[in-house]
Tab-separated table of C-alpha atoms in Angstrom:
chain	number	residue	atom	x	y	z
A	5	MET	CA	-32.411	-3.809	19.444
A	6	GLN	CA	-32.537	-7.299	20.935
A	7	GLU	CA	-33.669	-8.679	17.579
A	8	ASP	CA	-30.732	-7.005	15.819
A	9	LEU	CA	-28.310	-8.493	18.320
A	10	TYR	CA	-29.956	-11.870	17.865
A	11	ASP	CA	-29.485	-11.586	14.080
A	12	VAL	CA	-25.786	-10.772	14.475
A	13	ASN	CA	-25.195	-13.692	16.825
A	14	LYS	CA	-27.180	-15.956	14.521
A	15	GLU	CA	-24.970	-14.936	11.583
A	16	ILE	CA	-21.815	-15.712	13.578
A	17	THR	CA	-23.207	-19.098	14.517
A	18	ILE	CA	-24.134	-19.888	10.904
A	19	LEU	CA	-20.556	-19.147	9.857
A	20	ASP	CA	-19.267	-21.450	12.573
A	21	ILE	CA	-21.649	-24.147	11.339
A	22	LEU	CA	-20.535	-23.803	7.717
A	23	ASP	CA	-16.869	-23.783	8.715
A	24	ARG	CA	-17.314	-27.044	10.598
A	25	VAL	CA	-19.448	-28.798	7.994
A	26	LEU	CA	-17.096	-27.869	5.127
A	27	THR	CA	-13.666	-28.123	6.703
A	28	LYS	CA	-13.906	-30.409	9.733
A	29	GLY	CA	-15.222	-33.872	10.480
A	30	VAL	CA	-14.280	-37.292	9.180
A	31	VAL	CA	-13.181	-37.294	5.533
A	32	ILE	CA	-13.483	-40.032	2.971
A	33	THR	CA	-10.223	-39.595	1.114
A	34	GLY	CA	-10.612	-39.191	-2.609
A	35	ASP	CA	-14.353	-39.627	-2.686
A	36	ILE	CA	-15.680	-36.130	-2.229
A	37	VAL	CA	-17.818	-35.603	-5.315
A	38	ILE	CA	-19.871	-32.600	-4.335
A	39	SER	CA	-18.438	-29.201	-5.065
A	40	VAL	CA	-19.735	-26.279	-3.101
A	41	ALA	CA	-20.768	-23.646	-5.583
A	42	ASP	CA	-21.057	-20.764	-3.139
A	43	ILE	CA	-17.720	-21.126	-1.360
A	44	ASP	CA	-17.110	-17.393	-1.843
A	45	LEU	CA	-20.103	-16.816	0.359
A	46	ILE	CA	-18.211	-18.359	3.236
A	47	TYR	CA	-15.252	-15.999	2.856
A	48	LEU	CA	-17.624	-13.082	2.523
A	49	GLY	CA	-19.263	-14.311	5.686
A	50	LEU	CA	-15.973	-14.246	7.583
A	51	ARG	CA	-15.764	-10.529	6.913
A	52	VAL	CA	-19.315	-10.192	8.204
A	53	LEU	CA	-18.197	-11.857	11.413
A	54	LEU	CA	-15.423	-9.336	11.979
A	55	SER	CA	-17.532	-6.306	11.202
A	56	SER	CA	-20.366	-7.626	13.299
A	57	VAL	CA	-18.146	-7.407	16.365
A	58	GLU	CA	-18.053	-3.683	15.811
A	59	THR	CA	-21.823	-3.704	15.408
A	60	MET	CA	-22.146	-5.450	18.742
A	61	GLU	CA	-19.846	-2.868	20.329
A	62	ASN	CA	-22.066	-0.102	19.013
A	63	MET	CA	-25.157	-1.848	20.334
A	64	LYS	CA	-23.590	-2.166	23.770
A	65	ALA	CA	-22.644	1.516	23.699
A	66	VAL	CA	-26.209	2.544	22.850
A	67	ASP	CA	-27.588	0.396	25.654
A	68	ARG	CA	-25.358	2.100	28.262
R	14	MET	CA	-28.349	-42.940	-6.540
R	15	SER	CA	-25.444	-42.650	-4.104
R	16	LEU	CA	-25.219	-42.412	-0.334
R	17	LEU	CA	-24.416	-39.248	1.579
R	18	LEU	CA	-22.832	-40.000	4.970
R	19	TYR	CA	-23.794	-37.863	7.959
R	20	ALA	CA	-22.273	-39.531	10.978
R	21	ILE	CA	-21.006	-42.748	12.511
R	22	ILE	CA	-22.243	-43.951	15.871
R	23	ASP	CA	-21.415	-46.880	18.109
R	24	ASN	CA	-24.260	-49.313	18.643
R	25	LYS	CA	-22.977	-50.225	22.118
R	26	LYS	CA	-23.575	-46.648	23.229
R	27	VAL	CA	-27.060	-46.350	21.738
R	28	ASP	CA	-29.578	-46.070	24.521
R	29	TYR	CA	-32.322	-44.418	22.504
R	30	GLU	CA	-34.543	-46.216	20.012
R	31	ILE	CA	-32.889	-45.451	16.703
R	32	ASN	CA	-35.799	-46.226	14.371
R	33	GLU	CA	-38.051	-43.939	16.371
R	34	PHE	CA	-35.369	-41.245	16.130
R	35	ILE	CA	-35.068	-41.653	12.350
R	36	ASP	CA	-38.858	-41.380	11.909
R	37	LYS	CA	-38.958	-38.168	13.929
R	38	LEU	CA	-35.976	-36.728	12.077
R	39	ALA	CA	-37.668	-37.438	8.728
R	40	LEU	CA	-40.705	-35.452	9.890
R	41	ASP	CA	-38.560	-32.517	11.036
R	42	THR	CA	-36.160	-32.308	8.078
R	43	ASN	CA	-37.749	-34.234	5.172
R	44	VAL	CA	-34.615	-36.367	5.034
R	45	ARG	CA	-35.025	-40.101	5.599
R	46	LEU	CA	-31.850	-41.606	7.050
R	47	GLN	CA	-30.860	-45.223	6.584
R	48	ILE	CA	-28.578	-47.241	8.834
R	49	ILE	CA	-25.720	-49.290	7.440
R	50	ARG	CA	-24.168	-51.575	10.049
R	51	LEU	CA	-20.821	-53.198	10.596
R	52	ASN	CA	-20.594	-54.990	13.939
R	53	ASN	CA	-21.104	-52.228	16.526
R	54	LEU	CA	-20.690	-49.323	14.119
R	55	TYR	CA	-23.675	-47.663	12.454
R	56	ALA	CA	-23.251	-45.299	9.510
R	57	LEU	CA	-26.188	-42.925	9.087
R	58	VAL	CA	-26.729	-42.114	5.412
R	59	SER	CA	-29.325	-40.783	2.997
R	60	SER	CA	-29.814	-41.306	-0.731
R	61	ILE	CA	-28.489	-38.572	-2.975
R	62	SER	CA	-28.356	-38.058	-6.705
R	63	ARG	CA	-24.860	-38.332	-8.189
R	64	GLU	CA	-25.807	-35.581	-10.615
R	65	LYS	CA	-26.208	-33.063	-7.818
R	66	SER	CA	-23.107	-30.928	-7.989
R	67	ASP	CA	-24.219	-27.454	-6.916
R	68	VAL	CA	-24.801	-27.067	-3.241
R	69	SER	CA	-26.605	-24.184	-1.639
R	70	ARG	CA	-25.971	-22.731	1.778
R	71	ASN	CA	-29.353	-24.128	2.798
R	72	ASP	CA	-28.271	-27.679	1.867
R	73	LEU	CA	-25.290	-27.273	4.177
R	74	LEU	CA	-27.419	-25.970	7.022
R	75	ILE	CA	-29.869	-28.879	6.725
R	76	TYR	CA	-26.939	-31.306	6.746
R	77	ALA	CA	-25.525	-29.592	9.841
R	78	GLU	CA	-28.934	-29.677	11.522
R	79	ILE	CA	-29.234	-33.417	10.948
R	80	VAL	CA	-25.752	-34.110	12.340
R	81	ASP	CA	-26.589	-31.848	15.271
R	82	LYS	CA	-29.801	-33.731	16.035
R	83	ILE	CA	-27.993	-37.069	15.822
R	84	SER	CA	-25.363	-35.783	18.263
R	85	GLU	CA	-28.047	-34.723	20.730
R	86	LYS	CA	-29.039	-38.384	21.111
R	87	TYR	CA	-25.852	-40.309	20.397
R	88	THR	CA	-22.089	-40.039	20.568
R	89	VAL	CA	-21.128	-39.336	16.965
R	90	LEU	CA	-18.244	-39.035	14.585
R	91	PRO	CA	-19.555	-36.295	12.294
R	92	MET	CA	-18.638	-36.607	8.611
R	93	ARG	CA	-17.434	-33.649	6.562
R	94	TYR	CA	-20.069	-32.482	4.078
R	95	GLY	CA	-19.671	-34.150	0.699
R	96	SER	CA	-18.784	-37.637	1.937
R	97	VAL	CA	-20.497	-39.742	-0.710
R	98	LEU	CA	-20.199	-43.447	-1.511
R	99	ASP	CA	-21.865	-45.391	-4.311
R	100	ALA	CA	-23.543	-48.272	-2.517
R	101	ASP	CA	-24.244	-49.957	0.819
R	102	ASN	CA	-21.327	-52.293	0.331
R	103	ASP	CA	-18.917	-49.376	-0.141
R	104	VAL	CA	-20.036	-47.995	3.212
R	105	VAL	CA	-19.480	-51.388	4.861
R	106	ILE	CA	-15.978	-51.583	3.371
R	107	TYR	CA	-15.291	-48.038	4.555
R	108	LEU	CA	-16.402	-48.936	8.088
R	109	LYS	CA	-14.373	-52.150	7.997
R	110	ASN	CA	-11.200	-50.342	6.908
R	111	ASN	CA	-11.566	-47.853	9.764
R	112	GLU	CA	-13.354	-49.957	12.374
R	113	SER	CA	-10.648	-49.838	15.004
R	114	SER	CA	-9.950	-46.077	14.796
R	115	PHE	CA	-13.671	-45.189	14.656
R	116	THR	CA	-14.409	-47.356	17.679
R	117	ASP	CA	-11.516	-45.866	19.660
R	118	SER	CA	-12.520	-42.293	18.757
R	119	LEU	CA	-16.151	-42.891	19.712
R	120	GLU	CA	-14.980	-44.312	23.029
R	121	LEU	CA	-12.955	-41.150	23.719
R	122	LEU	CA	-15.802	-38.871	22.650
R	123	TYR	CA	-18.450	-40.630	24.742
R	124	ASN	CA	-20.488	-38.190	26.818
R	125	LYS	CA	-18.453	-35.194	25.664
R	126	GLU	CA	-19.313	-32.023	23.750
R	127	GLU	CA	-17.419	-29.504	21.660
R	128	TYR	CA	-17.508	-25.772	22.361
R	129	ALA	CA	-15.766	-22.840	20.720
R	130	VAL	CA	-14.426	-19.751	22.439
R	131	LYS	CA	-13.353	-16.646	20.572
R	132	LEU	CA	-11.932	-13.581	22.281
R	133	LEU	CA	-11.775	-10.534	20.038
R	134	PHE	CA	-10.365	-7.051	20.022
R	135	SER	CA	-12.850	-4.352	19.254
R	136	ALA	CA	-12.049	-3.285	15.673
R	137	LYS	CA	-11.557	0.322	16.800
R	138	LYS	CA	-9.386	-0.593	19.771
R	139	ASN	CA	-7.280	-3.145	17.959
R	140	ASN	CA	-3.933	-1.944	19.299
R	141	ALA	CA	-5.179	0.299	22.085
R	142	PRO	CA	-3.681	-1.560	25.059
R	143	VAL	CA	-0.194	-1.644	23.540
R	144	LYS	CA	-0.315	1.762	21.832
R	145	ASP	CA	-0.859	3.385	25.237
R	146	THR	CA	2.155	1.579	26.662
R	147	PHE	CA	4.275	2.680	23.728
R	148	SER	CA	3.272	6.314	24.205
R	149	CYS	CA	4.627	6.159	27.777
R	150	GLN	CA	7.896	4.678	26.528
R	151	LYS	CA	8.385	7.365	23.856
R	152	LYS	CA	9.952	9.750	26.370
R	153	SER	CA	12.877	7.402	26.950
R	154	LEU	CA	13.687	6.677	23.310
R	155	PRO	CA	17.389	6.317	22.426
R	156	ALA	CA	19.003	9.394	20.859
R	157	VAL	CA	19.378	7.682	17.498
R	158	LEU	CA	15.578	7.732	17.095
R	159	GLN	CA	15.061	11.314	18.147
R	160	GLY	CA	14.912	14.186	15.673
R	161	ASN	CA	12.813	15.673	12.905
R	162	THR	CA	14.624	14.543	9.760
R	163	GLU	CA	12.857	12.220	7.304
R	164	SER	CA	15.260	9.377	8.043
R	165	LYS	CA	14.722	9.743	11.792
R	166	LYS	CA	10.959	9.748	11.279
R	167	TYR	CA	11.260	6.642	9.122
R	168	LEU	CA	13.343	4.890	11.765
R	169	LEU	CA	10.961	5.936	14.529
R	170	ASN	CA	7.987	4.648	12.561
R	171	LYS	CA	9.713	1.294	12.016
R	172	TYR	CA	10.648	1.117	15.678
R	173	GLU	CA	7.113	1.985	16.773
R	174	ASN	CA	5.556	-0.682	14.545
R	175	TYR	CA	8.024	-3.274	15.765
R	176	THR	CA	7.547	-2.373	19.411
R	177	VAL	CA	3.754	-2.270	19.185
R	178	GLN	CA	3.717	-5.681	17.481
R	179	GLU	CA	6.067	-7.110	20.085
R	180	GLN	CA	3.957	-5.769	22.949
R	181	ARG	CA	0.788	-6.897	21.224
R	182	ASP	CA	2.140	-10.454	20.929
R	183	LYS	CA	3.110	-10.412	24.594
R	184	TYR	CA	-0.298	-9.055	25.606
R	185	ILE	CA	-2.076	-11.784	23.611
R	186	GLU	CA	0.220	-14.476	24.970
R	187	ASN	CA	-0.546	-13.432	28.560
R	188	ILE	CA	-4.305	-13.611	27.971
R	189	LYS	CA	-3.944	-16.910	26.165
R	190	SER	CA	-1.801	-18.383	28.969
R	191	TYR	CA	-4.344	-17.337	31.573
R	192	PHE	CA	-7.217	-18.833	29.576
R	193	ALA	CA	-5.242	-22.035	28.911
R	194	SER	CA	-4.427	-22.455	32.615
R	195	LYS	CA	-8.137	-22.263	33.466
R	196	ILE	CA	-9.544	-24.275	30.588
R	197	HIS	CA	-7.077	-27.153	30.968
R	198	THR	CA	-8.508	-27.857	34.431
R	199	ILE	CA	-11.864	-28.877	32.923
R	200	ALA	CA	-11.273	-29.795	29.276
R	201	THR	CA	-10.430	-33.192	27.859
R	202	TYR	CA	-8.859	-31.552	24.796
R	203	VAL	CA	-8.210	-27.954	23.773
R	204	ASP	CA	-7.097	-26.835	20.338
R	205	PHE	CA	-5.903	-23.248	19.906
R	206	LYS	CA	-6.330	-22.272	16.279
R	207	LYS	CA	-4.173	-19.817	14.414
R	208	PRO	CA	-6.215	-16.579	14.378
R	209	LEU	CA	-7.644	-15.750	10.945
R	210	SER	CA	-7.367	-12.033	11.605
R	211	SER	CA	-5.532	-9.581	13.839
R	212	THR	CA	-8.877	-8.887	15.513
R	213	ILE	CA	-8.847	-12.331	17.116
R	214	ILE	CA	-6.981	-12.847	20.392
R	215	ILE	CA	-8.095	-16.394	21.152
R	216	ASP	CA	-9.726	-18.864	18.784
R	217	ALA	CA	-10.090	-22.157	20.627
R	218	VAL	CA	-12.152	-25.307	20.336
R	219	ILE	CA	-12.701	-27.298	23.485
R	220	LEU	CA	-13.900	-30.811	24.207
R	221	ILE	CA	-15.448	-31.241	27.650
R	222	GLU	CA	-17.566	-33.779	29.473
R	223	LYS	CA	-21.227	-32.785	29.347
R	224	SER	CA	-21.283	-32.477	33.129
R	225	LYS	CA	-18.647	-29.702	32.995
R	226	LYS	CA	-20.717	-27.272	30.952
R	227	ASN	CA	-21.374	-24.949	33.912
R	228	GLU	CA	-17.680	-24.858	34.796
R	229	LEU	CA	-16.945	-23.767	31.230
R	230	LEU	CA	-19.568	-21.032	31.480
R	231	ASP	CA	-17.972	-19.838	34.738
R	232	ILE	CA	-14.563	-19.580	33.078
R	233	VAL	CA	-15.993	-17.659	30.105
R	234	LEU	CA	-17.872	-15.247	32.361
R	235	LYS	CA	-14.753	-14.666	34.465
R	236	MET	CA	-12.754	-13.972	31.282
R	237	GLN	CA	-15.355	-11.423	30.183
R	238	ALA	CA	-15.248	-9.762	33.608
R	239	LEU	CA	-11.439	-9.713	33.559
R	240	TYR	CA	-11.254	-8.286	30.019
R	241	PRO	CA	-14.394	-6.141	29.616
R	242	GLU	CA	-12.756	-4.199	26.765
R	243	HIS	CA	-12.812	-7.353	24.593
R	244	ASN	CA	-15.650	-9.421	23.203
R	245	ILE	CA	-15.870	-13.055	24.151
R	246	ILE	CA	-18.041	-15.388	22.098
R	247	LEU	CA	-18.924	-18.873	23.300
R	248	THR	CA	-20.712	-21.212	20.891
R	249	GLY	CA	-21.859	-24.803	21.336
R	250	PRO	CA	-22.486	-27.499	22.147
R	251	TRP	CA	-21.355	-28.772	18.742
R	252	PRO	CA	-20.960	-32.272	17.391
R	253	PRO	CA	-17.224	-32.964	17.813
R	254	TYR	CA	-16.234	-31.875	14.283
R	255	ASN	CA	-12.828	-30.694	15.497
R	256	PHE	CA	-12.044	-33.833	17.477
R	257	THR	CA	-12.660	-36.693	15.093
R	258	LYS	CA	-8.984	-37.610	14.992
R	259	ILE	CA	-8.215	-37.801	18.705
């Protein structure tokens, strides 16, 4: 159970990391040459984040 | 070969041996950073092939890990992934063109950390707090909305949706105001982001002095105690990705 919860939290944190690295930070205007091939993965991940909240709710309910 | 930029740091604020740090980082991540200097500014870069165009999730995570490790030791301006220049001299020109703003930002960020706070509705209880209130109000509906005809049902449905949304907005605004009143007492900067989904009540990034970490934890724990029906997620400390333009 604890490991599952850890995995969910880890997934949320990874999404936060990717969001920051890809969309925040200092930008060099006009010199971004790398394209991120798996950008869809990020959007998919956002859905994982929202559903994982429900998963966490269920885990809390089971623990009670 | 080109140069991938990770972060910019201010030499005046460096109190940890940088070459020793770079050696250790190379052992941990297999990435050897180089320093390119302009006066007090250091750009931390690594060599990268120009041909590399496909990036995996793992590449991004390694990049993030390196920026994270740099920020543990130094005050940094983290670069967005994909910041690539052709040669050392291009980096120097880039630093020169932005020297004043980079120096000012690093000064403001000194000894501070970024955190993120998200407060979320449970997916099942998305509208629960306001739906209950609406049910109580149903008894006192105006006559024009009462009845069993299709048009009355249509009007009632419209009215219900409008009212629930209005109450939902008010409910969220109250929580947000409470959180803002608490967080502004300890934060240097707070940025409330537009929620990406109706499940999100608060999506905020916060810049605080490192010494105020426990005060932030207290506020988050109090929020969770005050709103046990919602989930609160605190992440950090992060390099100040959201505060590079302060």
